[in-house]
Amino acid sequence: MQQSRNMIRSVFEGISPFREELNDMKKLISAALCVALLLCSLTAAMADDRINASFFGKNPETDRYDVNCQSAVSIGDTLYVLADGVYRWSPGDAQPVKLLGDIMTELYANETEADIQVAFSRLFTDESALYGLSIGTGDIYALNDKGDAMEAEKLIKIDISDMNTKTDSYMSFMNTAATFAREGLLYILGENQEKGDGMKLLRFDIKTGERMADVDMQGAIGLCPYKDGKLLLHTNNEKGEYDEVNDVMRPSQLFAYDPQTDTREHICDLKDGNACCVQYAPESDTVVYIRGSVVSSLPLSGGEERVSAYLAGNVWRGSDGGVCLLSCGMIAVADYEGLTLRGLDMPGVENGALVVSGEYGSEEHRAVLAARPDISVAINDSWYNDLEAITTAMLSSDAAVDVMKLDSSYSPLDKLIDKGYALCLSDYPEIMETAGRIDPRFLEPYMRDGKLYAVPCGIYANSLGYNAETLAELGLTEDDLPKTYPEFFDFVANYMYDYGEDNPDISLFQDMSVKQSLGQRYQTDYISWQLHKDGKIAFDTEVYRDALKAMADIDYKEFDPYELMGDDVWSDEETMNDYWSRPYLFTMYADASSPYQYREGNEMQPLLLSITAEDEPIVTAMLDVLIINPRTSRMEQAVTYLAEYVKHIDPARAIALFPDVNEPIVNKSYEKDKAELQKYYDGLLKSLESADAENKASLQESIDYAKKELDGYEKYKYNVSADMLEGFRTKLAPYMLAARQTPVTDYGDDGNMFYNLSQQYNSGAIDLDKYVREMDNRIRMIQLENE
Amino acid sequence: MFHKKSVFLYLLPGMLGLLAFYIVPFVWGVWFSLTDGTIDNRFVGFDNYMRVWQNEVFRLGLKNTLELSLICAPAIFLISFFIASLLRTRVAGDGFFRDALLLPYLMPSSAMLIIWLLMFDYGGVINRLVVALGLERVLWLEGPALRAPIVLLYIWKNLGFSVVIFTAALQAVPEALYEYASLEGAGRLKREIYITLPQILPTAFLVLVLAIVNAFKIFKEVYFIGGAYPDESIYTLQHYMNNKYQRLDYQDVTTAAYSFAVIVVVLFLLMYRTKSVRSGETA
């Protein structure tokens, strides 16, 4: 031992004169290794064409979300998507390329559509071959990708008619959970929706069209190709989908299913009972599945389950036909909201995602994700409405909510802001840039000491409405309409005597069960009026008592079948048909937050009423507002998300929020829509030539209607025309008041208490005087308690 | 030495329980009442106490609670003492009376309430009696008149417990003292004042303290009849705290609770002092 040590020492002593050179060499080698490593990683990064992207969101040509993606399949790393045609996308492509158009992609393609050349509603693959399948007809097409185009060749028809239900009035199509082919055999996992007899696995020979097997697959959720000639079957838990004792979904299960022997072998349970869209990645022997907006990977050869990607919106069961994996390590989700592409296990995904609640995949949300694919967002689909639930969700150690979208009427926004559970947004210029454009009336409730804590991102209001055509039929003009609630109650009470008896074919209201909805509408506007006027609510007032008395004087049985028949009216088809078919004067629910009501020729107009003759009319508007959790660990992302979100609010829909939008908004799809209507009209004319006498009358009716629409189509040239803008800005916008949560509208005990009181009054259990006194006492005490 | 140490060991479980379930929550509650209840829970000193004491409804609740206590506690004390005095003499069937008096105490308030509501309804037994006496019917279950059924319900329900305690104390007074006093020519009143009262003073003090503390907590009865927001005349401090708790205003709840606790403790100390002085005099 000592000898060998001496030997080594002597060797090193021998080279000691070269020590400096050796050190230099070491440095050189280290530097070279570093450069090599850097080059390797750069090359790898350059070779990684995986992207996070969203396509077919808002169509820039039409400015609408009008592309419905129905199906997506992959061959290697090439993706094919069925939308308004067949598209192809490969890593490196900036956009999907349309290869095949002019096809009928809708489900309702059926055998009566004789003039349609190509019609299919599903794509499927068999190794490298691409096919299209019509669920309506059973036609199978071979689709040949020619590089810059695609050829569709009808191959054969399979018999799936027993999986669809056809009646005289409608067609119900098979609900498919999986469609794919392997080794010349087509597998369809689906169920007849009408029969509701559970999932079946159908097997066909693609060449002959022969239906080779029908297997009952009760509880099956999805199916996809697996290894060794087997299929990966995803099912509900054998003990039942739902565990009622523990109030949870039981874990769903994965099996290796052998279609030859109809046997299954349990592989594992998935953690989540709501998992769906299970796919198998043979390259990594991994199962990939989706739960909500989270894509998870479960390595079958060992290893921990992990989150691999976050999608733009939630994906539900039944979307399996639009989900596929690309061999380059990506997942594609195609649904009615567009195509979402995500790289699996991209750098940074392990850090989690920005958690957003109250958001269910709105246009604004998807626009944010399309614009900022670098932000991973997970949607929390729980619904929070009370303070405890909201604050708990914010402070939770497990996936705390970072951004919340809340409703102004029912959420405790004032308390959240006052208790510091909403981040001050005034410090972020990127948010204030858009927020500063919002009407101050709708910002004021969320400001404290001149600082903003929540941003409105949507506005919804409805009011009473009147039908201008019916009004003229009664020989009345706008000036004859009531201007205040008391006048309206008086008008309704005397309607039958004044006009109804002479016009028995006209309904006073479009709606039934008017008594309750009228009471609620009045109470909502009365509360808004009081808060606006006095800053607090009181019910024991002359105004409120008089209004209730006036409402009590109305004999609802004179015009409302619900009051005569009760709940039986909903099952009395004759009464319902008679009531709905008649022209009506008023509606309880007219849109009062958009300018669309003022489109030329629109008969339904909002009827704005004031609480008293001395006041202005009132429209109570509910707002959607966004807040940021001040304790978020992703502050930068949360601020970016919120800033982008408000930047993408569609001004046409939320025009009330933006007083600076005063230029007409052009309808980008005008020409396209008009051409489609013209085509439809021409088709009707052609059909009329060959129609039999029986169908001629209804066809002529459709032709007349289409002609009328075509002649007046000019009115659709603008989404918001100058006239509509003027109508909205002068007749509606000035009277809008933001609804706030009050004890009457909260979802807790207070809200229940007031609701129960109203129910007691409506049912006659308590009289008007007691009702008013009780309401007033309670609201007064609550307000005093909160002082 | 070992013996002394082992005592602490035996006490440890109890002490830990006391610490975990009484002392820590109590101190934590005090801290809570001194913070602002925002996400950062900042220390605000006595701001909450200032605000709560300035709140009109808090003061209303406190006033009503004190008023109800001042009616109920003495009433229970006096009536129970009177009944216990009657039951002191052992006669056949006295056990039945004692049990009958204790029964309402054991019954759940919600069940008793139905009977009470029927009795005090506009067309109920009480109003029939009122009419029979030539008076106008009263809306007992609305407005300030609601105090009457609530006070009666509370007394009826809690009387039995005090009677049992008093009876036990009275029966423990040696009979020889009364006999000796009678021989000395002391009348009934003198016997009660100079023999009974000094003998049962500790028990009477306990009964009075319990009556007052319990009366301060009158809530169930009012809540069952009037709900979370009854008529102003019967809105108690417990309503305030309960409603604030429902709205997660924990700072206000703890502030009100500790304010209330201070009042009770002060009252107790005053009573204790009075009792000590009186005991000293009699001694």
Coordinates of C-alpha atoms in Angstrom, one line a residue, chain A residues 392-609:
Chain A
T392 CA -60.3 30.6 2.4
A393 CA -59.7 30.1 -1.3
M394 CA -57.3 33.0 -1.3
L395 CA -55.3 31.9 1.7
S396 CA -55.4 28.2 0.9
S397 CA -51.9 26.7 0.9
D398 CA -53.0 24.3 -1.9
A399 CA -53.5 26.1 -5.2
A400 CA -54.7 29.4 -3.7
V401 CA -56.8 31.4 -6.1
D402 CA -54.8 34.3 -7.6
V403 CA -57.4 36.1 -9.7
M404 CA -61.1 36.0 -9.0
K405 CA -64.0 37.0 -11.2
L406 CA -67.0 37.9 -9.0
D407 CA -70.5 39.1 -9.5
S408 CA -71.3 42.6 -8.1
S409 CA -74.8 41.8 -6.9
Y410 CA -74.2 38.6 -4.9
S411 CA -70.5 38.8 -3.9
P412 CA -69.3 40.6 -0.8
L413 CA -67.0 42.9 -2.8
D414 CA -67.2 45.8 -0.3
K415 CA -66.1 43.6 2.5
L416 CA -63.3 42.0 0.5
I417 CA -61.9 45.4 -0.3
D418 CA -62.4 46.8 3.2
K419 CA -60.7 43.8 4.7
G420 CA -57.8 44.0 2.3
Y421 CA -58.5 40.9 0.3
A422 CA -58.3 42.8 -3.0
L423 CA -55.0 44.1 -4.3
C424 CA -54.8 47.9 -5.0
L425 CA -54.7 48.0 -8.8
S426 CA -53.9 51.7 -9.1
D427 CA -50.2 51.0 -8.7
Y428 CA -50.2 49.1 -12.1
P429 CA -50.3 51.4 -15.1
E430 CA -50.9 48.4 -17.5
I431 CA -54.2 47.8 -15.7
M432 CA -55.2 51.4 -15.3
E433 CA -54.6 52.1 -19.0
T434 CA -57.9 50.3 -19.7
A435 CA -59.5 50.7 -16.4
G436 CA -59.1 54.4 -16.7
R437 CA -61.5 54.3 -19.7
I438 CA -64.3 52.7 -17.8
D439 CA -67.3 54.8 -16.8
P440 CA -66.5 56.2 -13.3
R441 CA -70.0 55.3 -12.2
F442 CA -68.9 51.6 -12.4
L443 CA -65.6 52.1 -10.8
E444 CA -66.7 54.2 -7.9
P445 CA -68.0 51.2 -5.8
Y446 CA -64.6 49.6 -6.0
M447 CA -62.5 52.7 -5.0
R448 CA -61.2 53.6 -1.6
D449 CA -59.4 56.9 -1.0
G450 CA -59.0 57.3 -4.8
K451 CA -57.5 53.9 -5.3
L452 CA -59.0 51.1 -7.4
Y453 CA -59.3 47.6 -6.0
A454 CA -61.5 45.8 -8.6
V455 CA -62.1 46.2 -12.3
P456 CA -65.5 45.7 -14.0
C457 CA -65.1 43.4 -17.0
G458 CA -68.7 42.7 -17.9
I459 CA -72.1 44.4 -17.5
Y460 CA -75.5 42.8 -17.7
A461 CA -78.8 44.5 -17.2
N462 CA -82.4 43.9 -18.1
S463 CA -85.5 45.9 -17.7
L464 CA -89.1 45.8 -18.5
G465 CA -89.6 46.0 -22.3
Y466 CA -92.5 46.8 -24.6
N467 CA -93.3 45.6 -28.1
A468 CA -93.6 48.7 -30.4
E469 CA -95.7 46.8 -32.9
T470 CA -98.2 45.6 -30.4
L471 CA -98.3 49.1 -28.9
A472 CA -99.3 50.5 -32.2
E473 CA -101.9 47.7 -32.7
L474 CA -103.5 48.9 -29.4
G475 CA -103.6 52.4 -30.9
L476 CA -101.0 53.7 -28.4
T477 CA -97.9 55.7 -28.8
E478 CA -94.7 55.9 -26.7
D479 CA -96.2 58.9 -24.9
D480 CA -99.0 56.7 -23.6
L481 CA -96.6 54.4 -21.9
P482 CA -96.2 54.6 -18.1
K483 CA -93.1 56.5 -17.0
T484 CA -93.0 55.5 -13.3
Y485 CA -93.6 52.2 -11.5
P486 CA -96.8 53.4 -9.9
E487 CA -98.1 54.4 -13.3
F488 CA -97.0 51.0 -14.7
F489 CA -98.9 49.1 -11.9
D490 CA -101.9 51.3 -12.6
F491 CA -101.7 50.6 -16.3
V492 CA -101.5 46.8 -15.7
A493 CA -104.3 46.8 -13.2
N494 CA -106.6 48.6 -15.7
Y495 CA -105.4 47.0 -18.8
M496 CA -108.2 44.5 -19.3
Y497 CA -110.8 47.2 -18.8
D498 CA -109.0 49.8 -21.0
Y499 CA -107.7 47.7 -23.8
G500 CA -107.8 44.0 -23.1
E501 CA -111.5 43.4 -23.7
D502 CA -111.3 44.9 -27.1
N503 CA -108.0 43.1 -28.0
P504 CA -108.5 39.5 -26.7
D505 CA -105.7 38.2 -29.0
I506 CA -103.0 40.3 -27.4
S507 CA -101.3 39.1 -24.2
L508 CA -100.3 41.8 -21.7
F509 CA -97.0 40.0 -20.9
Q510 CA -94.8 37.7 -22.7
D511 CA -94.0 36.0 -19.5
M512 CA -96.0 33.9 -17.0
S513 CA -95.7 34.1 -13.2
V514 CA -95.5 37.8 -13.5
K515 CA -96.5 38.6 -9.9
Q516 CA -93.3 37.3 -8.4
S517 CA -90.9 38.6 -11.1
L518 CA -92.6 42.1 -11.1
G519 CA -92.2 42.3 -7.3
Q520 CA -88.5 41.3 -7.6
R521 CA -87.8 43.8 -10.3
Y522 CA -89.4 46.6 -8.4
Q523 CA -87.6 45.7 -5.2
T524 CA -84.2 45.5 -7.1
D525 CA -84.7 49.0 -8.7
Y526 CA -86.1 50.4 -5.4
I527 CA -83.0 49.3 -3.5
S528 CA -80.8 50.8 -6.2
W529 CA -82.7 54.0 -6.0
Q530 CA -82.5 54.1 -2.2
L531 CA -78.8 53.4 -2.2
H532 CA -78.2 56.0 -4.8
K533 CA -80.3 58.6 -3.0
D534 CA -79.7 58.0 0.7
G535 CA -76.8 55.5 0.8
K536 CA -79.0 53.1 2.9
I537 CA -82.1 51.0 2.5
A538 CA -85.5 51.6 4.2
F539 CA -88.7 49.7 3.4
D540 CA -91.1 51.4 5.7
T541 CA -91.6 54.4 3.4
E542 CA -94.6 55.8 1.7
V543 CA -93.1 55.1 -1.7
Y544 CA -92.6 51.4 -1.0
R545 CA -96.0 51.0 0.7
D546 CA -97.8 52.7 -2.1
A547 CA -96.0 50.5 -4.7
L548 CA -96.9 47.3 -2.8
K549 CA -100.5 48.5 -2.5
A550 CA -100.6 49.2 -6.2
M551 CA -99.2 45.8 -7.0
A552 CA -101.7 44.2 -4.7
D553 CA -104.5 45.9 -6.6
I554 CA -103.5 44.0 -9.8
D555 CA -105.7 41.0 -10.6
Y556 CA -103.0 38.8 -12.2
K557 CA -105.6 36.1 -13.0
E558 CA -107.0 38.4 -15.7
F559 CA -103.9 37.9 -17.9
D560 CA -101.6 35.3 -16.3
P561 CA -102.5 31.7 -16.8
Y562 CA -100.0 30.7 -14.1
E563 CA -102.1 32.5 -11.5
L564 CA -105.2 30.6 -12.7
M565 CA -103.6 27.1 -13.0
G566 CA -100.5 27.2 -10.8
D567 CA -97.7 24.8 -11.8
D568 CA -100.2 22.7 -13.8
V569 CA -99.8 25.3 -16.6
W570 CA -96.3 24.1 -17.5
S571 CA -97.7 20.7 -18.5
D572 CA -100.8 22.1 -20.3
E573 CA -99.5 22.2 -23.9
E574 CA -102.7 23.8 -25.3
T575 CA -102.6 26.8 -22.9
M576 CA -98.9 27.2 -23.3
N577 CA -99.0 27.2 -27.1
D578 CA -102.0 29.6 -27.1
Y579 CA -100.2 32.0 -24.8
W580 CA -96.9 31.9 -26.4
S581 CA -98.3 32.3 -29.9
R582 CA -100.1 35.5 -29.2
P583 CA -98.5 39.0 -29.6
Y584 CA -97.7 40.6 -26.3
L585 CA -97.2 44.1 -25.1
F586 CA -94.7 43.8 -22.3
T587 CA -91.8 41.6 -21.4
M588 CA -90.2 41.3 -18.0
Y589 CA -86.7 40.7 -19.5
A590 CA -85.6 43.2 -22.1
D591 CA -81.8 43.5 -22.7
A592 CA -80.8 46.9 -21.2
S593 CA -77.1 46.7 -21.3
S594 CA -76.3 46.6 -25.0
P595 CA -77.2 48.9 -27.9
Y596 CA -78.7 46.0 -29.9
Q597 CA -82.2 46.9 -28.7
Y598 CA -81.9 50.1 -30.8
R599 CA -81.2 48.3 -34.1
E600 CA -83.4 49.6 -36.8
G601 CA -86.6 47.5 -37.0
N602 CA -86.2 46.0 -33.6
E603 CA -89.7 45.8 -32.1
M604 CA -88.7 45.1 -28.5
Q605 CA -87.7 48.3 -26.7
P606 CA -86.6 48.7 -23.1
L607 CA -89.2 50.4 -20.9
L608 CA -87.4 52.4 -18.3
L609 CA -89.4 53.4 -15.2

